[in-house]
Each structure stands twice: as C-alpha cells, then as structure tokens.
Coordinates of C-alpha atoms and ligand atoms in Angstrom, one line a residue:
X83 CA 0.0 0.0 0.0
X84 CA 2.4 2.1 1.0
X85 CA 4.9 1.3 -1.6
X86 CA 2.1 1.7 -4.1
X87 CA 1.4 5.2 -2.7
X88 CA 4.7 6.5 -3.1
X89 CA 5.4 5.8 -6.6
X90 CA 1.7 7.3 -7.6
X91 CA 3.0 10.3 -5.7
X92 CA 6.7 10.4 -7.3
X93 CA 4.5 10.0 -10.6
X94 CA 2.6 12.9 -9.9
X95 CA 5.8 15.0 -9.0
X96 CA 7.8 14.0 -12.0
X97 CA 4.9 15.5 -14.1
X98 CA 4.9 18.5 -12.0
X99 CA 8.4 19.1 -12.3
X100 CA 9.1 17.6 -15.7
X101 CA 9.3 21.0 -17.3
X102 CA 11.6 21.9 -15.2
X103 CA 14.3 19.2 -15.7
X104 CA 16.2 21.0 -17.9
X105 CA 16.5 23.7 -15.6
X106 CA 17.2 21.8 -12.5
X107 CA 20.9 22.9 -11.4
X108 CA 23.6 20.7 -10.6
X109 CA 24.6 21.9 -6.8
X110 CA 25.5 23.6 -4.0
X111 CA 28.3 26.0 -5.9
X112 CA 28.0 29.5 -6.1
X113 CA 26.0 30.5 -8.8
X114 CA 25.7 34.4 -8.3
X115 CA 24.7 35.1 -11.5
X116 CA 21.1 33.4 -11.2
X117 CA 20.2 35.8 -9.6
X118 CA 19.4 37.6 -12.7
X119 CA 17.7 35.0 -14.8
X120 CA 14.6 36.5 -14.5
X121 CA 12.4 34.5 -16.7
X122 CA 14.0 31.2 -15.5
X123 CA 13.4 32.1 -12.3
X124 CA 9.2 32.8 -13.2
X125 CA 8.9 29.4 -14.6
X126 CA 10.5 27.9 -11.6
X127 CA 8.4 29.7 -9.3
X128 CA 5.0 28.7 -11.1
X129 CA 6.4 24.9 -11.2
X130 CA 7.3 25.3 -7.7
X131 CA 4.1 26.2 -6.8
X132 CA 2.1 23.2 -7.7
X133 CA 5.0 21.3 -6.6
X134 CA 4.5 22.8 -2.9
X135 CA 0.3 21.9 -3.1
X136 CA 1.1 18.4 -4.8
X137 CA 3.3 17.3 -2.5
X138 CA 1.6 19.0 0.8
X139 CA -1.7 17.2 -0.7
X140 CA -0.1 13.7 -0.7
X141 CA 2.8 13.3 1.5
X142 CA 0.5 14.8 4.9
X143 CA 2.4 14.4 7.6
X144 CA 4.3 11.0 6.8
X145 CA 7.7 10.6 8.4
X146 CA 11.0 10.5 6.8
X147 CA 12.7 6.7 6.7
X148 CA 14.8 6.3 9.6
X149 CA 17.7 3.5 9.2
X150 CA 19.8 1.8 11.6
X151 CA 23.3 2.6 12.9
X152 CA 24.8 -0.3 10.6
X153 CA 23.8 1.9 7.9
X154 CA 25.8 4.6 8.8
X155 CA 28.7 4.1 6.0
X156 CA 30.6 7.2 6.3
X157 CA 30.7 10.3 8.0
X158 CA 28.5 13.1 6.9
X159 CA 30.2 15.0 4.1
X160 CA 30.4 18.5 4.6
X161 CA 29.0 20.6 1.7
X162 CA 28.7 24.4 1.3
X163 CA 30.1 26.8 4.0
X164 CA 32.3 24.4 6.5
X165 CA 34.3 27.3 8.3
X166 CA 32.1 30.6 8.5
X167 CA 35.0 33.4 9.4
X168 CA 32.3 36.5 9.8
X169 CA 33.4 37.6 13.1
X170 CA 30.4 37.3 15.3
X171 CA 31.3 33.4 14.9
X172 CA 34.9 33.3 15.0
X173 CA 34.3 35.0 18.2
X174 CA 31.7 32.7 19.7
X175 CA 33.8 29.5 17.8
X176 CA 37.2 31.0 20.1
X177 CA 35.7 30.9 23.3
X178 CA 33.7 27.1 22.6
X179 CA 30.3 28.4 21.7
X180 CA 30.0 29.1 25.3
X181 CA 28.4 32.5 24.9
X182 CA 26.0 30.8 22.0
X183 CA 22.3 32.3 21.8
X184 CA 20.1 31.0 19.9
X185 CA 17.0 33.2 19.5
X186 CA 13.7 32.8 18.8
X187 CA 12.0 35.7 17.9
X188 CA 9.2 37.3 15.5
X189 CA 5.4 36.6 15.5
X190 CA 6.2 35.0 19.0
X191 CA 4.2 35.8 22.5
X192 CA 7.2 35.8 24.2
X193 CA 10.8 35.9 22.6
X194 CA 13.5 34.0 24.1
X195 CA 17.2 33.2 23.9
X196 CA 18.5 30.0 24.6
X197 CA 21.8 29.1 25.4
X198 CA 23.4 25.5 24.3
X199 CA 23.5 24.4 27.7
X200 CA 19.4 25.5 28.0
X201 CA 18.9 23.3 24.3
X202 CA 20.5 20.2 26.3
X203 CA 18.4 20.1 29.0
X204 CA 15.5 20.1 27.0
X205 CA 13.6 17.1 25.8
X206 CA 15.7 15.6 22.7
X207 CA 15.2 13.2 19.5
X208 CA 17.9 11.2 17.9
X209 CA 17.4 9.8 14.1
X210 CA 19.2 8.2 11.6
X211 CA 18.2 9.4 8.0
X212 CA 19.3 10.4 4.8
X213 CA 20.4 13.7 3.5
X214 CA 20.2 13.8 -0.1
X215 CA 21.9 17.3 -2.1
X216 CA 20.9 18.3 -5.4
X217 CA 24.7 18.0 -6.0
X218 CA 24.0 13.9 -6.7
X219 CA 25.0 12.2 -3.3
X220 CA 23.5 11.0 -0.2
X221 CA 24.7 10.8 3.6
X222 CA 23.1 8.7 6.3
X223 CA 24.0 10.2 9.5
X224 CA 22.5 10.4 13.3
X225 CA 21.3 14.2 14.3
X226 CA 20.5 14.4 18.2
X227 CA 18.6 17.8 18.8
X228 CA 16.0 19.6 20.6
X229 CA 12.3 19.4 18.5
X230 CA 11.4 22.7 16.9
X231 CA 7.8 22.0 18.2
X232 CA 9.2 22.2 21.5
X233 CA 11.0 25.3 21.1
X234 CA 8.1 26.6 19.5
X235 CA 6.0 26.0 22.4
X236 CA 8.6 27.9 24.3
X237 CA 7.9 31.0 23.1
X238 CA 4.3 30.7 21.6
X239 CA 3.5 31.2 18.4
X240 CA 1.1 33.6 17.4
X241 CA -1.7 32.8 14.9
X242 CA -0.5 35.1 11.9
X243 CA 2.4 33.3 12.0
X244 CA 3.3 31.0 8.7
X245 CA 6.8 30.5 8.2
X246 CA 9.8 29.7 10.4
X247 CA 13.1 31.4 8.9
X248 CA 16.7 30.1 10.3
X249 CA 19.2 32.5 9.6
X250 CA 22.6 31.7 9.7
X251 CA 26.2 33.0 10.3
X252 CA 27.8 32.2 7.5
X253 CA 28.2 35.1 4.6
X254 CA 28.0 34.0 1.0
X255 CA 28.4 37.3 -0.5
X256 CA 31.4 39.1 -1.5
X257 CA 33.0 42.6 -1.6
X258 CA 31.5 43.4 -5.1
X259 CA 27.7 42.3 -4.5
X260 CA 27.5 42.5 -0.8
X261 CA 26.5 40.5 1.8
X262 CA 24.4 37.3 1.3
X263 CA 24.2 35.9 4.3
X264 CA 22.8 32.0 4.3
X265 CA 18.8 31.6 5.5
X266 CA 15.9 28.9 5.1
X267 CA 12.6 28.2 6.4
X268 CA 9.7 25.9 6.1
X269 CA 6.2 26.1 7.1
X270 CA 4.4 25.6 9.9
X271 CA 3.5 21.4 9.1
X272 CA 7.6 20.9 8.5
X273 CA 8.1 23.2 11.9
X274 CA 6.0 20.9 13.9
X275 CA 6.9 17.8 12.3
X276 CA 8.3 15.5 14.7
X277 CA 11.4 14.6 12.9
X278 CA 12.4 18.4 12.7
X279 CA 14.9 19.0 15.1
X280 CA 17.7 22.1 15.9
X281 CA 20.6 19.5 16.3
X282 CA 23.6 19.7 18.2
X283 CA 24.9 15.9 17.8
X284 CA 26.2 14.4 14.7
X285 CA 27.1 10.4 15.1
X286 CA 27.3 10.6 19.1
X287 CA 29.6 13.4 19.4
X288 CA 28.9 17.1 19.3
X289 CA 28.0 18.6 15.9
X290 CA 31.3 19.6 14.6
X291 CA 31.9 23.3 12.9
X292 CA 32.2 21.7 9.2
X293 CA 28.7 20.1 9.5
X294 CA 26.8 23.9 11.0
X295 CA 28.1 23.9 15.0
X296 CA 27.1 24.7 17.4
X297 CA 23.3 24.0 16.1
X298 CA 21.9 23.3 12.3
X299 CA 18.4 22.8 11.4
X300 CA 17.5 19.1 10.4
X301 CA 13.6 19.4 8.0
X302 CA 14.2 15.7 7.6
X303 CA 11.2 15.5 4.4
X304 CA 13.5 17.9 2.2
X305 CA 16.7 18.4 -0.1
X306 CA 20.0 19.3 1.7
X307 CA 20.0 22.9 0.8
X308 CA 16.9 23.1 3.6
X309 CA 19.0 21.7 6.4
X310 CA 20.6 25.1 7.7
X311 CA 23.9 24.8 9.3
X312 CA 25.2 27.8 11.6
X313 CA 21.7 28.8 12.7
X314 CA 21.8 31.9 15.7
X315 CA 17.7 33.1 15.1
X316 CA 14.8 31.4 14.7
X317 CA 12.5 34.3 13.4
X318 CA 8.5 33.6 12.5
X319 CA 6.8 35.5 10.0
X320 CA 4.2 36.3 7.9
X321 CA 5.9 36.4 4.6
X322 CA 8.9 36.1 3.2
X323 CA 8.6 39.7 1.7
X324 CA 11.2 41.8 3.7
X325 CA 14.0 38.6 3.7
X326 CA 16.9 39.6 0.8
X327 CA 15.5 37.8 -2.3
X328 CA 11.9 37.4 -0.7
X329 CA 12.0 33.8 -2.2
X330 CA 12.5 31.8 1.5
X331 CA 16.3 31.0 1.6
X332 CA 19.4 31.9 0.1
X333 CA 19.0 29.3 -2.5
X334 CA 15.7 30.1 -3.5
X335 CA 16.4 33.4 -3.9
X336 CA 18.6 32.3 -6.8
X337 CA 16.5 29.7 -8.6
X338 CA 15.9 26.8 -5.9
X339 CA 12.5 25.3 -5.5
X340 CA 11.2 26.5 -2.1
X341 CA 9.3 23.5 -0.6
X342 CA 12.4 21.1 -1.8
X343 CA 10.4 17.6 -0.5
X344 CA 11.8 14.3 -1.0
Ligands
MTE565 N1 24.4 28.0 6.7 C1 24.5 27.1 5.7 N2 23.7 26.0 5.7 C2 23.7 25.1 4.7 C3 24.6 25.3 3.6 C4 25.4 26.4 3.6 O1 26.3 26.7 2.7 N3 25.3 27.3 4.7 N4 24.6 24.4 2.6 C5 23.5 23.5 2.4 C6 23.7 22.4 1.5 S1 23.6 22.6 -0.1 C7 23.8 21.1 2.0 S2 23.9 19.8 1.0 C8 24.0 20.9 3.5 C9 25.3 20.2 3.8 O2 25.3 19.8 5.1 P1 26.6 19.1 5.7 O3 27.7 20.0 5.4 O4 26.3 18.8 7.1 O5 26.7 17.8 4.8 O6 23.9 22.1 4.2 C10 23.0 23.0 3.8 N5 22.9 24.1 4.7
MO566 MO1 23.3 20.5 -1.1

C-alpha cells in the first residue's frame, strides 16, 4: 500500500516538475549570476508552486525513513560553507560556543534566547536518515537535537504566524555584490513535524563546525540545501517579503524550489 502510494505520488511529481528538468541545477556552488535569470526564475516559481500543493496534498504528515546505525557508512560530508570566518562566529567559535544564543523571535508571545546548555536540558530526538543534495549524493547520518515544536511552544507562536526562517552566520556574498548571508525556512507542518529538530549531535559526538556547530536545522522531508547549518535566530513570520530575495532562503532566492520535498 504504501509502496504503491509512493510511486503514484513520485509520478505525480515527475509531471509537475518535468518542465523543469532541464533547468534543475547541478549543486551547491555558487552560482551568483542566477540571480538575474529573470524569466528562468518565473517558470521555476509557477512549477514550484504546484509542486509545494502536490506534495503538501499527498505526503500529509508522513515521516522520513529512519535506518539503523549499521547503515551509517561514512561520515556526513560537509558541503557548502564548512568554516564561516564572519566575526560574530569566529568570536563565539574561540571561546567554545559558550556564549552561544540562539534566538527565537518574531510573530512569537514571548521571545526568548537559549543558550546550548538551555537546548540540552530540554527534551531531545535522535534519528538516523538520509540527506540527499541536489549536487547527486546522499549521507546517512545520526542528528540528536532539541524538536522545533518544543522550542516553539517555548515562546508561543502567534496565529498570523506561517513560516519559520533560520538564519545563519555564514556570509556568501562578496566585496563586489555585498552580503548574502545563508537563511531557510519551512512552514508551519515541516516546523512541527516530529522529525524536525535544531541539532547539536552528529554520530554521538557534538555537531562539529564543518557540519553547521554549534546547532543546524535538520527538515528531515526535504533536499539538503533546507538543512541550515550555523543557525543563531529562529524568526517567525508572515511572509517572506522583507528577507533579501523574498523567495524563502538563500537558495531560493537564486533559482531553488522553495518546498524542496523528498
Ligand atoms: N548555513 C548554511 N547552511 C547550509 C549550507 C550552507 O552553505 N550554509 N549548505 C546547504 C547544503 S547545499 C547542504 S547539501 C547541506 C550540507 O550539510 P553538511 O555539510 O552537514 O553535509 O547544508 C545546507 N545548509
Ligand atoms: Mo546541497
């Protein structure tokens, strides 16, 4: 049943997104200049569209596979930034994360700020699943981290709230177009899935500063470019409107499908 559900669904998706094969882009590079392809990016966002209602019709709110610890092959690869040097880090990274924050903030009751020892103490989830990039490869790794639900119930969400946005530490930008710093989000179903955690813990040892230390984002249901590394705010929103590209993430602003499922 199951099995036969999924492909009717990943049938339904590859019409969705067949006219956009030839447009799908091969990775996690730096691809600046996208930023201009206006009319590719129109067709993407139309695509993406039905994609996001396909997919939110059909998947609900099924859980991601979860594998066992014999199926841990490697280590996870590090892809993207793996060293941020903006100085608000490097700072932090010098002294440990020790004066770490992360906070949560926006369409919220009550804001907060958490530090890492705070994110321990709180209830935790450990999986084993599969990141898959757009790049071509896959990594099965454990993430230990706090739920976003739970963090979410920290601070009390407010009803006009839609989206969750992680922004991140690490700068893409340079000198001649200016900062672009990393940032994702997802909505509200993906923020209180179960399996979406802010993890600290990568294979049983503390999430190392290649793979997003001191805390990334793991949105188990979709592509690697949604699992933000080097997160410091958790902002919720009403839009995407005022956020650099206004697209959802540093990706989408230059091309990427928003929803991203898998
Ligand atoms: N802050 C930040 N998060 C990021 C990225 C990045 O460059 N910066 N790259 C993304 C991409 S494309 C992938 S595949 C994964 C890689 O995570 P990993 O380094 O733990 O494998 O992080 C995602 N999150
Ligand atoms: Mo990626």
């Amino acid at each position: 049943m199951t099995a036969e559900r999924d492909l009717s669904r990943r049938r339904l998706l590859g019409l969705g997104a067949a006219g956009l094969s030839s447009l799908t882009l091969s990775g996690c590079g730096r691809l600046d200049f996208l930023a201009d392809e206006g009319a590719a990016r129109n067709l993407m966002a139309r695509a993406n569209g039905l994609t996001y209602r396909i997919q939110r019709a059909l998947a609900g709110n099924a859980l991601a596979p979860e594998y066992a610890e014999t199926e841990i092959r490697q280590g996870q690869r590090p892809n993207g930034s793996r060293d941020p040097d903006s100085p608000a880090y490097l700072a932090l990274k010098a002294k440990g994360f020790a004066d770490y924050r992360l906070v949560v903030d926006g369409l919220v009751q009550r804001p907060r700020a958490f530090s890492l020892a705070e994110l321990h103490n709180m209830p935790s989830r450990t999986q084993i699943t599969r990141h898959d990039c757009v790049e071509g490869w896959s990594c099965i790794a454990k993430w230990t981290g706090t739920p976003l639900s739970h963090l979410l119930d920290q601070v009390q969400v407010l009803p006009a709230a839609r989206f969750v946005v992680f922004h991140c530490f690490d700068d893409l930008g340079n000198t001649r177009s200016g900062p672009a710093l990393y940032y994702e989000s997802c909505d509200m179903i993906d923020a209180r899935h179960p399996q979406t955690i802010a993890a600290y813990g990568l294979n049983g040892r503390a999430l190392p500063v290649a793979n997003g230390a001191p805390l990334r984002i793991r949105v188990e249901r979709a592509l690697g470019y949604k699992q933000a590394k080097y997160v410091h705010r958790i902002e919720l929103v009403d839009s995407f409107a005022r956020l650099w590209g206004g697209k959802g993430g540093y990706w989408e602003d230059r091309g990427y499908d928003w929803f991203a499922g898998i």
